[in-house]
């Protein structure tokens, strides 16, 4: 399912990573221009992967950064 998240991130031009947890949830980090990050958050909250069911989303540790820590968006295992 995370390939859909990667595709969406690349389409929006945000960078970071996503990972499935053993609890059946997804964790990750998204970086980019604020409006792009907000679009990604909206997609993660409402759309997600075709096979996923989204019960709730929780975004935390939001802050402004001077430079990106990642060069692309990928899935971690």
mmCIF file of N, CA and C in Angstrom:
data_model
loop_
_atom_site.group_PDB
_atom_site.id
_atom_site.type_symbol
_atom_site.label_atom_id
_atom_site.label_comp_id
_atom_site.label_asym_id
_atom_site.label_seq_id
_atom_site.Cartn_x
_atom_site.Cartn_y
_atom_site.Cartn_z
ATOM 1 N N UNK A 1 0.809 -1.220 0.000
ATOM 2 C CA UNK A 1 0.000 0.000 0.000
ATOM 3 C C UNK A 1 0.841 1.269 0.000
ATOM 4 N N UNK A 2 2.073 1.184 0.537
ATOM 5 C CA UNK A 2 2.863 2.406 0.638
ATOM 6 C C UNK A 2 3.337 2.941 -0.701
ATOM 7 N N UNK A 3 3.240 2.107 -1.776
ATOM 8 C CA UNK A 3 3.640 2.663 -3.068
ATOM 9 C C UNK A 3 2.687 3.788 -3.481
ATOM 10 N N UNK A 4 1.418 3.717 -3.046
ATOM 11 C CA UNK A 4 0.483 4.794 -3.355
ATOM 12 C C UNK A 4 0.866 6.061 -2.613
ATOM 13 N N UNK A 5 1.314 5.898 -1.376
ATOM 14 C CA UNK A 5 1.767 7.043 -0.587
ATOM 15 C C UNK A 5 3.001 7.661 -1.233
ATOM 16 N N UNK A 6 3.928 6.813 -1.696
ATOM 17 C CA UNK A 6 5.120 7.315 -2.382
ATOM 18 C C UNK A 6 4.732 8.084 -3.639
ATOM 19 N N UNK A 7 3.802 7.526 -4.430
ATOM 20 C CA UNK A 7 3.368 8.185 -5.669
ATOM 21 C C UNK A 7 2.770 9.555 -5.374
ATOM 22 N N UNK A 8 1.914 9.608 -4.348
ATOM 23 C CA UNK A 8 1.270 10.874 -3.996
ATOM 24 C C UNK A 8 2.299 11.890 -3.534
ATOM 25 N N UNK A 9 3.250 11.457 -2.708
ATOM 26 C CA UNK A 9 4.292 12.358 -2.210
ATOM 27 C C UNK A 9 5.121 12.910 -3.368
ATOM 28 N N UNK A 10 5.485 12.036 -4.302
ATOM 29 C CA UNK A 10 6.287 12.481 -5.444
ATOM 30 C C UNK A 10 5.480 13.443 -6.314
ATOM 31 N N UNK A 11 4.176 13.162 -6.476
ATOM 32 C CA UNK A 11 3.315 14.038 -7.265
ATOM 33 C C UNK A 11 3.245 15.429 -6.636
ATOM 34 N N UNK A 12 3.147 15.472 -5.305
ATOM 35 C CA UNK A 12 3.038 16.748 -4.603
ATOM 36 C C UNK A 12 4.387 17.424 -4.402
ATOM 37 N N UNK A 13 5.475 16.650 -4.523
ATOM 38 C CA UNK A 13 6.804 17.226 -4.354
ATOM 39 C C UNK A 13 7.234 17.354 -2.906
ATOM 40 N N UNK A 14 6.739 16.442 -2.054
ATOM 41 C CA UNK A 14 7.222 16.425 -0.671
ATOM 42 C C UNK A 14 8.196 15.268 -0.500
ATOM 43 N N UNK A 15 9.026 15.350 0.528
ATOM 44 C CA UNK A 15 10.024 14.310 0.782
ATOM 45 C C UNK A 15 9.815 13.743 2.178
ATOM 46 N N UNK A 16 10.438 12.603 2.444
ATOM 47 C CA UNK A 16 10.344 11.982 3.758
ATOM 48 C C UNK A 16 10.240 10.476 3.637
ATOM 49 N N UNK A 17 9.497 9.877 4.561
ATOM 50 C CA UNK A 17 9.400 8.420 4.584
ATOM 51 C C UNK A 17 8.102 7.998 5.254
ATOM 52 N N UNK A 18 7.748 6.734 5.018
ATOM 53 C CA UNK A 18 6.562 6.145 5.625
ATOM 54 C C UNK A 18 6.883 4.703 5.986
ATOM 55 N N UNK A 19 6.269 4.202 7.041
ATOM 56 C CA UNK A 19 6.554 2.847 7.500
ATOM 57 C C UNK A 19 5.318 2.257 8.163
ATOM 58 N N UNK A 20 5.023 0.997 7.845
ATOM 59 C CA UNK A 20 3.954 0.277 8.534
ATOM 60 C C UNK A 20 4.475 -0.200 9.879
ATOM 61 N N UNK A 21 3.665 -0.077 10.925
ATOM 62 C CA UNK A 21 4.075 -0.545 12.241
ATOM 63 C C UNK A 21 3.441 -1.902 12.529
ATOM 64 N N UNK A 22 3.941 -2.550 13.561
ATOM 65 C CA UNK A 22 3.409 -3.866 13.929
ATOM 66 C C UNK A 22 1.999 -3.762 14.513
ATOM 67 N N UNK A 23 1.565 -2.554 14.866
ATOM 68 C CA UNK A 23 0.212 -2.356 15.392
ATOM 69 C C UNK A 23 -0.829 -2.133 14.289
ATOM 70 N N UNK A 24 -0.395 -2.247 13.035
ATOM 71 C CA UNK A 24 -1.329 -2.033 11.933
ATOM 72 C C UNK A 24 -1.557 -0.567 11.621
ATOM 73 N N UNK A 25 -0.649 0.271 12.093
ATOM 74 C CA UNK A 25 -0.733 1.693 11.784
ATOM 75 C C UNK A 25 0.429 2.074 10.876
ATOM 76 N N UNK A 26 0.440 3.323 10.460
ATOM 77 C CA UNK A 26 1.500 3.835 9.607
ATOM 78 C C UNK A 26 2.140 5.019 10.307
ATOM 79 N N UNK A 27 3.446 5.086 10.289
ATOM 80 C CA UNK A 27 4.162 6.233 10.835
ATOM 81 C C UNK A 27 5.074 6.791 9.746
ATOM 82 N N UNK A 28 5.480 8.019 9.892
ATOM 83 C CA UNK A 28 6.376 8.586 8.890
ATOM 84 C C UNK A 28 6.665 10.042 9.136
ATOM 85 N N UNK A 29 7.360 10.623 8.191
ATOM 86 C CA UNK A 29 7.740 12.026 8.263
ATOM 87 C C UNK A 29 7.600 12.637 6.875
ATOM 88 N N UNK A 30 7.031 13.827 6.815
ATOM 89 C CA UNK A 30 6.838 14.527 5.542
ATOM 90 C C UNK A 30 7.461 15.909 5.657
ATOM 91 N N UNK A 31 8.223 16.296 4.660
ATOM 92 C CA UNK A 31 8.822 17.631 4.629
ATOM 93 C C UNK A 31 8.591 18.254 3.260
ATOM 94 N N UNK A 32 8.429 19.572 3.262
ATOM 95 C CA UNK A 32 8.253 20.301 2.018
ATOM 96 C C UNK A 32 7.601 21.639 2.293
ATOM 97 N N UNK A 33 7.252 22.369 1.223
ATOM 98 C CA UNK A 33 6.554 23.643 1.407
ATOM 99 C C UNK A 33 5.241 23.405 2.162
ATOM 100 N N UNK A 34 4.887 24.346 3.026
ATOM 101 C CA UNK A 34 3.740 24.163 3.917
ATOM 102 C C UNK A 34 2.472 23.740 3.188
ATOM 103 N N UNK A 35 2.158 24.400 2.066
ATOM 104 C CA UNK A 35 0.906 24.061 1.372
ATOM 105 C C UNK A 35 0.953 22.648 0.790
ATOM 106 N N UNK A 36 2.130 22.215 0.364
ATOM 107 C CA UNK A 36 2.287 20.851 -0.159
ATOM 108 C C UNK A 36 2.150 19.813 0.955
ATOM 109 N N UNK A 37 2.754 20.120 2.111
ATOM 110 C CA UNK A 37 2.644 19.227 3.260
ATOM 111 C C UNK A 37 1.174 19.126 3.681
ATOM 112 N N UNK A 38 0.463 20.251 3.664
ATOM 113 C CA UNK A 38 -0.950 20.239 4.029
ATOM 114 C C UNK A 38 -1.771 19.396 3.054
ATOM 115 N N UNK A 39 -1.431 19.457 1.769
ATOM 116 C CA UNK A 39 -2.121 18.613 0.781
ATOM 117 C C UNK A 39 -1.850 17.139 1.061
ATOM 118 N N UNK A 40 -0.624 16.822 1.419
ATOM 119 C CA UNK A 40 -0.267 15.436 1.731
ATOM 120 C C UNK A 40 -1.004 14.975 2.979
ATOM 121 N N UNK A 41 -1.100 15.835 3.993
ATOM 122 C CA UNK A 41 -1.825 15.491 5.212
ATOM 123 C C UNK A 41 -3.294 15.224 4.900
ATOM 124 N N UNK A 42 -3.870 16.044 4.044
ATOM 125 C CA UNK A 42 -5.264 15.857 3.660
ATOM 126 C C UNK A 42 -5.446 14.520 2.955
ATOM 127 N N UNK A 43 -4.516 14.185 2.053
ATOM 128 C CA UNK A 43 -4.582 12.901 1.336
ATOM 129 C C UNK A 43 -4.455 11.743 2.321
ATOM 130 N N UNK A 44 -3.530 11.853 3.263
ATOM 131 C CA UNK A 44 -3.327 10.789 4.254
ATOM 132 C C UNK A 44 -4.557 10.626 5.148
ATOM 133 N N UNK A 45 -5.256 11.722 5.415
ATOM 134 C CA UNK A 45 -6.423 11.684 6.306
ATOM 135 C C UNK A 45 -7.673 11.156 5.621
ATOM 136 N N UNK A 46 -7.814 11.459 4.317
ATOM 137 C CA UNK A 46 -9.083 11.202 3.639
ATOM 138 C C UNK A 46 -9.026 10.120 2.576
ATOM 139 N N UNK A 47 -7.882 9.979 1.919
ATOM 140 C CA UNK A 47 -7.804 9.083 0.765
ATOM 141 C C UNK A 47 -6.995 7.835 1.095
ATOM 142 N N UNK A 48 -5.701 8.001 1.215
ATOM 143 C CA UNK A 48 -4.839 6.866 1.526
ATOM 144 C C UNK A 48 -4.785 5.845 0.407
ATOM 145 N N UNK A 49 -4.202 4.704 0.699
ATOM 146 C CA UNK A 49 -4.099 3.628 -0.283
ATOM 147 C C UNK A 49 -5.469 3.002 -0.502
ATOM 148 N N UNK A 50 -5.715 2.463 -1.703
ATOM 149 C CA UNK A 50 -7.023 1.873 -1.998
ATOM 150 C C UNK A 50 -7.454 0.796 -1.011
ATOM 151 N N UNK A 51 -6.493 0.033 -0.480
ATOM 152 C CA UNK A 51 -6.846 -1.075 0.411
ATOM 153 C C UNK A 51 -6.869 -0.669 1.883
ATOM 154 N N UNK A 52 -6.582 0.597 2.168
ATOM 155 C CA UNK A 52 -6.486 0.998 3.569
ATOM 156 C C UNK A 52 -7.811 1.519 4.102
ATOM 157 N N UNK A 53 -7.958 1.417 5.413
ATOM 158 C CA UNK A 53 -9.095 2.022 6.102
ATOM 159 C C UNK A 53 -8.516 3.016 7.092
ATOM 160 N N UNK A 54 -8.944 4.252 7.002
ATOM 161 C CA UNK A 54 -8.390 5.290 7.860
ATOM 162 C C UNK A 54 -9.379 5.580 8.983
ATOM 163 N N UNK A 55 -9.005 5.211 10.197
ATOM 164 C CA UNK A 55 -9.859 5.482 11.353
ATOM 165 C C UNK A 55 -9.547 6.848 11.952
ATOM 166 N N UNK A 56 -8.277 7.172 12.043
ATOM 167 C CA UNK A 56 -7.896 8.493 12.541
ATOM 168 C C UNK A 56 -6.476 8.797 12.109
ATOM 169 N N UNK A 57 -6.167 10.076 12.068
ATOM 170 C CA UNK A 57 -4.806 10.500 11.761
ATOM 171 C C UNK A 57 -4.349 11.426 12.882
ATOM 172 N N UNK A 58 -3.070 11.393 13.140
ATOM 173 C CA UNK A 58 -2.487 12.219 14.196
ATOM 174 C C UNK A 58 -1.180 12.792 13.676
ATOM 175 N N UNK A 59 -1.129 14.105 13.520
ATOM 176 C CA UNK A 59 0.090 14.763 13.062
ATOM 177 C C UNK A 59 0.707 15.495 14.242
ATOM 178 N N UNK A 60 2.009 15.298 14.448
ATOM 179 C CA UNK A 60 2.658 15.921 15.603
ATOM 180 C C UNK A 60 4.053 16.402 15.223
ATOM 181 N N UNK A 61 4.662 17.133 16.144
ATOM 182 C CA UNK A 61 6.026 17.647 15.966
ATOM 183 C C UNK A 61 6.174 18.488 14.700
ATOM 184 N N UNK A 62 5.155 19.296 14.398
ATOM 185 C CA UNK A 62 5.246 20.140 13.208
ATOM 186 C C UNK A 62 6.109 21.354 13.513
ATOM 187 N N UNK A 63 7.040 21.645 12.593
ATOM 188 C CA UNK A 63 7.895 22.806 12.786
ATOM 189 C C UNK A 63 8.439 23.294 11.456
ATOM 190 N N UNK A 64 8.847 24.543 11.451
ATOM 191 C CA UNK A 64 9.479 25.102 10.262
ATOM 192 C C UNK A 64 10.932 24.667 10.246
ATOM 193 N N UNK A 65 11.415 24.304 9.066
ATOM 194 C CA UNK A 65 12.812 23.897 8.931
ATOM 195 C C UNK A 65 13.462 24.742 7.844
ATOM 196 N N UNK A 66 14.768 24.917 7.965
ATOM 197 C CA UNK A 66 15.466 25.751 6.989
ATOM 198 C C UNK A 66 15.888 24.952 5.766
ATOM 199 N N UNK A 67 16.101 23.655 5.948
ATOM 200 C CA UNK A 67 16.425 22.819 4.797
ATOM 201 C C UNK A 67 15.850 21.421 4.996
ATOM 202 N N UNK A 68 15.633 20.738 3.871
ATOM 203 C CA UNK A 68 15.052 19.402 3.903
ATOM 204 C C UNK A 68 16.074 18.374 4.374
ATOM 205 N N UNK A 69 15.635 17.430 5.184
ATOM 206 C CA UNK A 69 16.513 16.356 5.652
ATOM 207 C C UNK A 69 16.564 15.178 4.688
ATOM 208 N N UNK A 70 15.637 15.148 3.729
ATOM 209 C CA UNK A 70 15.546 14.016 2.797
ATOM 210 C C UNK A 70 15.570 14.526 1.367
ATOM 211 N N UNK A 71 16.006 13.667 0.445
ATOM 212 C CA UNK A 71 16.041 14.060 -0.957
ATOM 213 C C UNK A 71 14.882 13.458 -1.749
ATOM 214 N N UNK A 72 14.218 12.458 -1.182
ATOM 215 C CA UNK A 72 13.081 11.859 -1.862
ATOM 216 C C UNK A 72 12.118 11.300 -0.828
ATOM 217 N N UNK A 73 11.120 10.552 -1.290
ATOM 218 C CA UNK A 73 10.134 9.958 -0.385
ATOM 219 C C UNK A 73 10.183 8.450 -0.594
ATOM 220 N N UNK A 74 10.335 7.693 0.511
ATOM 221 C CA UNK A 74 10.417 6.254 0.347
ATOM 222 C C UNK A 74 9.782 5.514 1.508
ATOM 223 N N UNK A 75 9.665 4.210 1.335
ATOM 224 C CA UNK A 75 9.110 3.338 2.356
ATOM 225 C C UNK A 75 10.234 2.719 3.146
ATOM 226 N N UNK A 76 10.104 2.716 4.459
ATOM 227 C CA UNK A 76 11.091 2.054 5.325
ATOM 228 C C UNK A 76 10.503 0.742 5.819
ATOM 229 N N UNK A 77 11.386 -0.225 6.046
ATOM 230 C CA UNK A 77 10.939 -1.541 6.527
ATOM 231 C C UNK A 77 11.652 -1.909 7.799
#
